[in-house]
mmCIF file of C-alpha atoms and ligand atoms in Angstrom:
data_model
loop_
_atom_site.group_PDB
_atom_site.id
_atom_site.type_symbol
_atom_site.label_atom_id
_atom_site.label_comp_id
_atom_site.label_asym_id
_atom_site.label_seq_id
_atom_site.Cartn_x
_atom_site.Cartn_y
_atom_site.Cartn_z
ATOM 1 C CA MET L 1 26.196 -8.023 17.692
ATOM 2 C CA LYS L 2 24.201 -9.296 14.734
ATOM 3 C CA THR L 3 21.125 -11.333 15.591
ATOM 4 C CA ILE L 4 18.335 -12.882 13.585
ATOM 5 C CA GLU L 5 15.238 -14.997 14.148
ATOM 6 C CA VAL L 6 14.087 -17.320 11.375
ATOM 7 C CA SER L 7 11.574 -20.122 10.972
ATOM 8 C CA ALA L 8 11.144 -23.083 8.639
ATOM 9 C CA PRO L 9 8.147 -25.375 8.045
ATOM 10 C CA ALA L 10 7.482 -29.074 8.525
ATOM 11 C CA THR L 11 7.470 -31.209 5.383
ATOM 12 C CA ILE L 12 6.120 -34.348 3.792
ATOM 13 C CA ALA L 13 8.987 -36.170 2.084
ATOM 14 C CA ASN L 14 8.766 -38.613 0.575
ATOM 15 C CA LEU L 15 5.735 -37.853 -1.402
ATOM 16 C CA GLY L 16 4.747 -41.364 -2.551
ATOM 17 C CA PRO L 17 7.084 -42.624 -5.272
ATOM 18 C CA GLY L 18 9.449 -39.657 -4.936
ATOM 19 C CA PHE L 19 11.693 -41.374 -2.382
ATOM 20 C CA ASP L 20 14.466 -39.008 -1.264
ATOM 21 C CA ILE L 21 13.624 -36.775 -4.254
ATOM 22 C CA VAL L 22 10.214 -35.075 -3.968
ATOM 23 C CA GLY L 23 9.015 -33.136 -0.919
ATOM 24 C CA LEU L 24 6.335 -30.656 0.067
ATOM 25 C CA ALA L 25 6.384 -27.942 2.739
ATOM 26 C CA ILE L 26 3.253 -27.824 4.887
ATOM 27 C CA GLU L 27 1.512 -25.324 7.137
ATOM 28 C CA GLY L 28 0.834 -26.054 10.778
ATOM 29 C CA TYR L 29 4.266 -26.350 12.350
ATOM 30 C CA ARG L 30 7.399 -24.208 12.107
ATOM 31 C CA ASP L 31 10.651 -24.523 14.005
ATOM 32 C CA ARG L 32 12.133 -21.164 14.996
ATOM 33 C CA VAL L 33 15.794 -20.394 15.486
ATOM 34 C CA LYS L 34 17.287 -17.273 17.068
ATOM 35 C CA ILE L 35 20.967 -16.784 16.318
ATOM 36 C CA GLU L 36 23.442 -14.275 17.684
ATOM 37 C CA LEU L 37 26.767 -14.123 15.884
ATOM 38 C CA VAL L 38 29.785 -13.773 18.201
ATOM 39 C CA GLU L 39 33.445 -13.149 17.425
ATOM 40 C CA GLU L 40 34.822 -15.885 19.692
ATOM 41 C CA SER L 41 34.693 -19.418 18.334
ATOM 42 C CA ILE L 42 32.111 -20.591 20.858
ATOM 43 C CA ILE L 43 28.895 -22.432 20.089
ATOM 44 C CA GLU L 44 26.018 -22.321 22.507
ATOM 45 C CA LEU L 45 22.604 -23.922 22.120
ATOM 46 C CA LYS L 46 19.498 -23.426 24.202
ATOM 47 C CA VAL L 47 16.348 -25.374 23.367
ATOM 48 C CA GLU L 48 12.767 -24.463 24.127
ATOM 49 C CA ASN L 49 11.170 -27.796 23.414
ATOM 50 C CA ASN L 50 7.410 -27.645 22.797
ATOM 51 C CA THR L 51 7.126 -31.187 21.446
ATOM 52 C CA GLY L 52 7.008 -33.223 24.659
ATOM 53 C CA VAL L 53 9.685 -35.548 23.271
ATOM 54 C CA ASP L 54 13.343 -35.428 24.328
ATOM 55 C CA ILE L 55 15.666 -33.758 21.899
ATOM 56 C CA ALA L 56 19.454 -33.532 21.564
ATOM 57 C CA SER L 57 20.476 -30.321 23.276
ATOM 58 C CA LYS L 58 24.255 -30.567 22.935
ATOM 59 C CA PRO L 59 25.374 -28.217 20.144
ATOM 60 C CA TRP L 60 27.271 -30.944 18.275
ATOM 61 C CA GLU L 61 24.309 -33.337 18.410
ATOM 62 C CA ASN L 62 21.455 -31.083 17.310
ATOM 63 C CA SER L 63 20.712 -30.635 13.601
ATOM 64 C CA ALA L 64 20.157 -26.867 14.004
ATOM 65 C CA SER L 65 23.499 -25.977 15.571
ATOM 66 C CA VAL L 66 25.406 -28.459 13.404
ATOM 67 C CA SER L 67 23.861 -26.930 10.251
ATOM 68 C CA ALA L 68 24.813 -23.414 11.336
ATOM 69 C CA LEU L 69 28.329 -24.661 12.003
ATOM 70 C CA LYS L 70 28.491 -26.254 8.544
ATOM 71 C CA VAL L 71 27.560 -22.894 7.014
ATOM 72 C CA ILE L 72 30.343 -21.114 8.940
ATOM 73 C CA GLU L 73 32.884 -23.758 7.942
ATOM 74 C CA TYR L 74 31.836 -23.723 4.278
ATOM 75 C CA ALA L 75 31.922 -19.924 4.170
ATOM 76 C CA ASN L 76 35.310 -20.064 5.880
ATOM 77 C CA VAL L 77 34.433 -17.352 8.363
ATOM 78 C CA GLU L 78 35.926 -17.154 11.839
ATOM 79 C CA CYS L 79 33.136 -16.676 14.325
ATOM 80 C CA GLY L 80 30.875 -18.490 16.736
ATOM 81 C CA PHE L 81 27.221 -18.226 17.704
ATOM 82 C CA LYS L 82 24.672 -18.423 20.465
ATOM 83 C CA MET L 83 21.528 -20.147 19.280
ATOM 84 C CA GLU L 84 18.081 -20.663 20.693
ATOM 85 C CA LEU L 85 15.962 -23.323 19.017
ATOM 86 C CA ILE L 86 12.227 -23.160 19.570
ATOM 87 C CA LYS L 87 11.208 -26.667 18.662
ATOM 88 C CA ASN L 88 7.629 -26.945 17.450
ATOM 89 C CA VAL L 89 7.654 -29.585 14.700
ATOM 90 C CA PRO L 90 6.695 -32.915 16.347
ATOM 91 C CA ILE L 91 9.590 -35.327 16.621
ATOM 92 C CA GLY L 92 9.404 -38.844 15.208
ATOM 93 C CA PHE L 93 6.155 -38.268 13.285
ATOM 94 C CA GLY L 94 7.671 -38.316 9.780
ATOM 95 C CA LEU L 95 7.172 -34.579 9.278
ATOM 96 C CA GLY L 96 10.779 -33.587 8.668
ATOM 97 C CA SER L 97 11.344 -32.308 12.187
ATOM 98 C CA SER L 98 15.146 -32.358 12.265
ATOM 99 C CA GLY L 99 15.151 -31.046 8.687
ATOM 100 C CA ALA L 100 13.060 -28.017 9.659
ATOM 101 C CA SER L 101 15.505 -27.123 12.450
ATOM 102 C CA ALA L 102 18.463 -27.653 10.125
ATOM 103 C CA ALA L 103 16.929 -25.565 7.337
ATOM 104 C CA ALA L 104 16.038 -22.683 9.647
ATOM 105 C CA ALA L 105 19.514 -22.634 11.168
ATOM 106 C CA ALA L 106 21.368 -22.801 7.841
ATOM 107 C CA TYR L 107 19.140 -20.091 6.356
ATOM 108 C CA GLY L 108 19.522 -17.815 9.382
ATOM 109 C CA MET L 109 23.272 -18.224 9.587
ATOM 110 C CA ASN L 110 23.664 -17.475 5.883
ATOM 111 C CA LYS L 111 21.608 -14.287 6.337
ATOM 112 C CA LEU L 112 23.830 -13.226 9.247
ATOM 113 C CA LEU L 113 26.938 -13.770 7.127
ATOM 114 C CA GLY L 114 25.538 -11.493 4.396
ATOM 115 C CA ASP L 115 23.662 -13.955 2.181
ATOM 116 C CA ILE L 116 26.855 -15.324 0.676
ATOM 117 C CA LEU L 117 25.727 -18.872 -0.128
ATOM 118 C CA SER L 118 23.172 -20.067 -2.667
ATOM 119 C CA MET L 119 20.011 -21.907 -1.614
ATOM 120 C CA GLU L 120 21.356 -25.071 -3.266
ATOM 121 C CA VAL L 121 24.475 -24.973 -1.115
ATOM 122 C CA LEU L 122 22.297 -24.397 1.946
ATOM 123 C CA VAL L 123 20.318 -27.534 1.070
ATOM 124 C CA LYS L 124 23.525 -29.558 1.042
ATOM 125 C CA LEU L 125 24.815 -28.056 4.301
ATOM 126 C CA ALA L 126 21.470 -28.386 6.101
ATOM 127 C CA ALA L 127 21.279 -32.035 4.992
ATOM 128 C CA GLU L 128 24.756 -32.569 6.436
ATOM 129 C CA GLY L 129 23.512 -30.990 9.658
ATOM 130 C CA GLU L 130 20.495 -33.261 9.640
ATOM 131 C CA ARG L 131 22.749 -36.298 9.395
ATOM 132 C CA VAL L 132 23.441 -36.054 13.162
ATOM 133 C CA ALA L 133 19.734 -36.532 13.857
ATOM 134 C CA CYS L 134 18.809 -39.256 11.399
ATOM 135 C CA GLY L 135 21.999 -40.951 10.263
ATOM 136 C CA SER L 136 21.882 -40.107 6.542
ATOM 137 C CA PRO L 137 22.037 -36.826 4.645
ATOM 138 C CA HIS L 138 18.938 -36.994 2.433
ATOM 139 C CA LEU L 139 17.899 -33.715 0.825
ATOM 140 C CA ASP L 140 14.148 -34.147 0.438
ATOM 141 C CA ASN L 141 13.125 -32.658 3.809
ATOM 142 C CA VAL L 142 15.548 -29.751 4.032
ATOM 143 C CA ALA L 143 14.832 -28.640 0.442
ATOM 144 C CA PRO L 144 11.083 -27.898 0.901
ATOM 145 C CA SER L 145 11.777 -26.514 4.394
ATOM 146 C CA LEU L 146 14.126 -24.014 2.759
ATOM 147 C CA TYR L 147 12.222 -23.229 -0.452
ATOM 148 C CA GLY L 148 8.552 -23.822 0.416
ATOM 149 C CA GLY L 149 6.085 -25.533 -1.937
ATOM 150 C CA PHE L 150 7.125 -28.643 -3.829
ATOM 151 C CA THR L 151 10.800 -29.374 -4.336
ATOM 152 C CA ILE L 152 12.307 -31.939 -6.662
ATOM 153 C CA ILE L 153 15.952 -32.905 -6.267
ATOM 154 C CA LEU L 154 17.481 -32.905 -9.747
ATOM 155 C CA ASP L 155 21.029 -33.687 -8.630
ATOM 156 C CA ILE L 156 22.087 -35.036 -5.277
ATOM 157 C CA ASP L 157 25.872 -34.746 -5.308
ATOM 158 C CA LYS L 158 25.987 -31.177 -6.515
ATOM 159 C CA PRO L 159 22.515 -30.206 -5.365
ATOM 160 C CA LYS L 160 20.261 -28.880 -8.053
ATOM 161 C CA ILE L 161 16.722 -28.188 -6.943
ATOM 162 C CA PHE L 162 13.566 -27.551 -8.891
ATOM 163 C CA ASN L 163 11.061 -25.577 -6.842
ATOM 164 C CA ILE L 164 7.438 -24.990 -7.726
ATOM 165 C CA LYS L 165 4.679 -23.520 -5.593
ATOM 166 C CA PRO L 166 1.415 -25.495 -5.695
ATOM 167 C CA LEU L 167 -0.641 -24.397 -8.688
ATOM 168 C CA MET L 168 -3.925 -25.480 -7.106
ATOM 169 C CA ASP L 169 -5.706 -25.273 -3.788
ATOM 170 C CA PHE L 170 -5.744 -28.509 -1.841
ATOM 171 C CA SER L 171 -5.857 -29.896 1.667
ATOM 172 C CA ILE L 172 -3.656 -32.406 3.379
ATOM 173 C CA VAL L 173 -5.099 -34.726 5.997
ATOM 174 C CA LEU L 174 -2.375 -35.835 8.380
ATOM 175 C CA VAL L 175 -2.880 -38.617 10.876
ATOM 176 C CA THR L 176 -0.299 -39.992 13.282
ATOM 177 C CA PRO L 177 -0.960 -43.369 14.901
ATOM 178 C CA LYS L 178 0.798 -43.987 18.195
ATOM 179 C CA VAL L 179 2.978 -46.977 17.397
ATOM 180 C CA LYS L 180 6.089 -48.130 19.191
ATOM 181 C CA LEU L 181 9.109 -47.779 16.935
ATOM 182 C CA PRO L 182 12.853 -47.999 17.606
ATOM 183 C CA LYS L 183 14.413 -44.795 18.944
ATOM 184 C CA ASN L 184 16.391 -44.135 15.792
ATOM 185 C CA LYS L 185 13.211 -44.301 13.723
ATOM 186 C CA THR L 186 14.444 -42.921 10.381
ATOM 187 C CA GLU L 187 17.397 -45.300 10.349
ATOM 188 C CA TYR L 188 15.038 -48.148 11.190
ATOM 189 C CA ALA L 189 12.527 -47.130 8.490
ATOM 190 C CA ARG L 190 15.356 -46.968 5.948
ATOM 191 C CA SER L 191 16.628 -50.374 7.027
ATOM 192 C CA LEU L 192 13.257 -51.857 5.991
ATOM 193 C CA LEU L 193 13.802 -50.860 2.365
ATOM 194 C CA PRO L 194 15.048 -53.337 -0.207
ATOM 195 C CA GLU L 195 18.700 -52.954 -1.153
ATOM 196 C CA LYS L 196 17.979 -53.867 -4.759
ATOM 197 C CA VAL L 197 14.930 -53.320 -6.928
ATOM 198 C CA ASP L 198 13.881 -55.582 -9.751
ATOM 199 C CA LEU L 199 14.007 -53.977 -13.212
ATOM 200 C CA THR L 200 10.266 -54.407 -13.888
ATOM 201 C CA LEU L 201 9.493 -52.727 -10.580
ATOM 202 C CA MET L 202 11.950 -49.963 -11.368
ATOM 203 C CA VAL L 203 10.113 -49.200 -14.609
ATOM 204 C CA LYS L 204 6.760 -49.062 -12.812
ATOM 205 C CA GLN L 205 8.202 -46.818 -10.121
ATOM 206 C CA GLN L 206 9.699 -44.520 -12.750
ATOM 207 C CA ALA L 207 6.295 -44.238 -14.408
ATOM 208 C CA SER L 208 4.716 -43.282 -11.052
ATOM 209 C CA LEU L 209 7.387 -40.701 -10.339
ATOM 210 C CA THR L 210 6.924 -39.229 -13.791
ATOM 211 C CA ASN L 211 3.168 -38.986 -13.192
ATOM 212 C CA LEU L 212 3.858 -37.247 -9.911
ATOM 213 C CA ILE L 213 6.132 -34.685 -11.519
ATOM 214 C CA VAL L 214 3.851 -34.042 -14.492
ATOM 215 C CA GLY L 215 0.929 -33.646 -12.053
ATOM 216 C CA ILE L 216 2.881 -31.148 -9.967
ATOM 217 C CA MET L 217 3.957 -29.167 -13.035
ATOM 218 C CA ASN L 218 0.405 -29.071 -14.425
ATOM 219 C CA GLY L 219 -1.317 -28.383 -11.118
ATOM 220 C CA ASP L 220 -3.303 -31.587 -11.592
ATOM 221 C CA LEU L 221 -4.264 -32.806 -8.117
ATOM 222 C CA LYS L 222 -5.912 -36.002 -9.368
ATOM 223 C CA MET L 223 -2.762 -36.986 -11.202
ATOM 224 C CA ILE L 224 -0.596 -36.179 -8.179
ATOM 225 C CA GLY L 225 -2.917 -38.196 -5.954
ATOM 226 C CA GLU L 226 -2.928 -41.249 -8.214
ATOM 227 C CA ALA L 227 0.853 -41.144 -8.449
ATOM 228 C CA VAL L 228 1.194 -40.818 -4.666
ATOM 229 C CA CYS L 229 -0.895 -43.986 -4.305
ATOM 230 C CA ARG L 230 1.385 -45.934 -6.632
ATOM 231 C CA ASP L 231 4.637 -46.359 -4.771
ATOM 232 C CA TYR L 232 5.834 -49.899 -5.489
ATOM 233 C CA VAL L 233 8.993 -49.832 -3.414
ATOM 234 C CA VAL L 234 8.923 -47.792 -0.210
ATOM 235 C CA GLU L 235 5.279 -47.935 0.892
ATOM 236 C CA PRO L 236 5.013 -51.775 0.792
ATOM 237 C CA ALA L 237 8.241 -52.133 2.768
ATOM 238 C CA ARG L 238 7.324 -49.583 5.420
ATOM 239 C CA SER L 239 3.638 -50.374 5.735
ATOM 240 C CA ILE L 240 4.531 -53.066 8.315
ATOM 241 C CA MET L 241 5.286 -50.239 10.776
ATOM 242 C CA ILE L 242 1.639 -49.163 10.710
ATOM 243 C CA PRO L 243 -1.054 -51.619 11.845
ATOM 244 C CA LYS L 244 -3.832 -52.140 9.247
ATOM 245 C CA TYR L 245 -2.169 -49.639 6.932
ATOM 246 C CA TYR L 246 -3.837 -50.807 3.725
ATOM 247 C CA GLU L 247 -7.277 -50.991 5.346
ATOM 248 C CA VAL L 248 -6.871 -47.383 6.456
ATOM 249 C CA LYS L 249 -5.712 -46.402 2.962
ATOM 250 C CA ASP L 250 -8.805 -48.050 1.435
ATOM 251 C CA GLU L 251 -11.094 -46.169 3.834
ATOM 252 C CA ALA L 252 -9.409 -42.863 3.035
ATOM 253 C CA LEU L 253 -9.759 -43.427 -0.707
ATOM 254 C CA LYS L 254 -13.403 -44.460 -0.291
ATOM 255 C CA ALA L 255 -14.003 -41.252 1.660
ATOM 256 C CA GLY L 256 -12.700 -39.233 -1.294
ATOM 257 C CA ALA L 257 -8.933 -38.983 -0.832
ATOM 258 C CA LEU L 258 -7.141 -38.460 -4.137
ATOM 259 C CA GLY L 259 -3.839 -39.752 -2.821
ATOM 260 C CA PHE L 260 -2.652 -41.528 0.320
ATOM 261 C CA SER L 261 0.732 -42.656 1.573
ATOM 262 C CA ILE L 262 3.187 -42.676 4.462
ATOM 263 C CA SER L 263 4.694 -39.313 5.336
ATOM 264 C CA GLY L 264 8.493 -39.428 5.262
ATOM 265 C CA ALA L 265 9.806 -42.255 7.388
ATOM 266 C CA GLY L 266 6.391 -42.554 9.114
ATOM 267 C CA PRO L 267 4.442 -43.374 11.102
ATOM 268 C CA SER L 268 2.206 -40.456 10.043
ATOM 269 C CA VAL L 269 0.045 -41.051 7.011
ATOM 270 C CA PHE L 270 -1.274 -38.341 4.743
ATOM 271 C CA ALA L 271 -4.128 -37.940 2.304
ATOM 272 C CA LEU L 272 -4.318 -35.341 -0.458
ATOM 273 C CA THR L 273 -7.780 -33.994 -1.124
ATOM 274 C CA TYR L 274 -10.017 -31.207 -2.292
ATOM 275 C CA PRO L 275 -10.672 -28.979 0.771
ATOM 276 C CA GLU L 276 -14.397 -29.855 0.910
ATOM 277 C CA ASP L 277 -13.684 -33.580 1.426
ATOM 278 C CA ALA L 278 -10.960 -33.174 4.051
ATOM 279 C CA GLU L 279 -13.107 -33.475 7.196
ATOM 280 C CA ASN L 280 -14.792 -36.704 5.995
ATOM 281 C CA ILE L 281 -11.467 -38.237 5.125
ATOM 282 C CA LEU L 282 -9.983 -37.265 8.487
ATOM 283 C CA GLN L 283 -12.885 -38.902 10.324
ATOM 284 C CA ALA L 284 -12.665 -42.041 8.164
ATOM 285 C CA ILE L 285 -8.949 -42.449 8.891
ATOM 286 C CA LEU L 286 -9.318 -41.723 12.610
ATOM 287 C CA GLU L 287 -12.190 -44.191 12.932
ATOM 288 C CA LYS L 288 -10.367 -46.961 11.106
ATOM 289 C CA PHE L 289 -7.227 -46.562 13.197
ATOM 290 C CA SER L 290 -9.043 -46.273 16.513
ATOM 291 C CA GLY L 291 -11.357 -49.155 15.612
ATOM 292 C CA ASN L 292 -8.166 -51.168 15.535
ATOM 293 C CA GLY L 293 -7.347 -50.093 19.077
ATOM 294 C CA LEU L 294 -4.730 -47.500 18.175
ATOM 295 C CA GLU L 295 -4.344 -44.069 19.739
ATOM 296 C CA VAL L 296 -4.266 -41.499 16.940
ATOM 297 C CA MET L 297 -4.087 -37.792 16.391
ATOM 298 C CA GLY L 298 -5.000 -35.997 13.204
ATOM 299 C CA MET L 299 -5.260 -32.610 11.591
ATOM 300 C CA ILE L 300 -6.155 -30.930 8.326
ATOM 301 C CA THR L 301 -3.521 -28.683 6.866
ATOM 302 C CA LYS L 302 -2.375 -27.348 3.496
ATOM 303 C CA PRO L 303 0.832 -26.773 1.561
ATOM 304 C CA SER L 304 3.109 -23.975 2.691
ATOM 305 C CA PRO L 305 4.269 -21.903 -0.272
ATOM 306 C CA THR L 306 6.766 -20.226 2.058
ATOM 307 C CA GLY L 307 9.882 -22.040 3.182
ATOM 308 C CA ALA L 308 12.465 -20.629 5.575
ATOM 309 C CA ARG L 309 11.842 -16.974 6.344
ATOM 310 C CA VAL L 310 13.194 -14.209 8.539
ATOM 311 C CA GLU L 311 10.874 -13.480 11.454
ATOM 312 C CA ARG L 312 12.960 -10.747 13.070
ATOM 313 C CA SER L 313 16.360 -9.178 12.430
HETATM 314 N N1 HSE D 1 13.230 -39.497 2.464
HETATM 315 C C1 HSE D 1 13.518 -39.874 3.817
HETATM 316 C C2 HSE D 1 13.012 -41.279 4.051
HETATM 317 C C3 HSE D 1 12.862 -38.914 4.740
HETATM 318 O O1 HSE D 1 11.911 -41.578 3.622
HETATM 319 O O2 HSE D 1 13.726 -42.071 4.655
HETATM 320 C C4 HSE D 1 13.062 -39.272 6.187
HETATM 321 O O3 HSE D 1 12.938 -38.140 6.978
#
């Protein structure tokens, strides 16, 4: 029987003003998925959960198995699978955890079926798989998990993805404050967003997004950082989830961060920086959060140019 083992990285998406559009794959955490293709139409899922947080282990409730199933259905192939998910990407941190599982599973299943689907189709199917975990099929986590580097969604309905690997060396400081949030955190974080945006604000947000994209294309970290800091819509709405958010942001910028925002649906925050300033920035953020009585954990990481990849076949 055909088997494969694949992995896919955690992500930061949104990246500041790129809500649901711009994402970045990061080093540090990878979900792994082992899949065995079987002829009978059975679906089995086993989970080795290294995150310490409960996870859906029924095959029709987990983003990995649902994504693999979506690939089989789309490819119109009659078969089933036995899957083992090794869950490493922390859950509920805003690091694209369910997206990483979904991306790995979709990628692995497509490989087992003979690489018949395009990466763009896999993005769509993995996002559909991710819907079971977070309620809405946004593409900005699964895309960088699949491609690596930065991804920009150019079309949502008929996915069209622009992928570019970082053109410069930089570090990412990631800090996760322990805050109590509703169980369905992504849905909650999305419910905080305004339904309508004023035209003046829309123009400002468009300018920020354009800066972000030009910065990414030119490998200009300062420009990316400034754009990340200027999110007029999502960051203000979601900052209420994170105690003293703007004070922490100020400290990070004072310590040398080039950009700072909320990672995905939060509550992790991230700072973009030159590698030599990363440790100072990490300490500044940790101190500010813990000075406010919050438990926090932090790390320094970097972009992952590699998205989903085969580990063993
Ligand atoms: N772009 C999504 C959001 C990512 O910010 O709601 C959530 O994982």
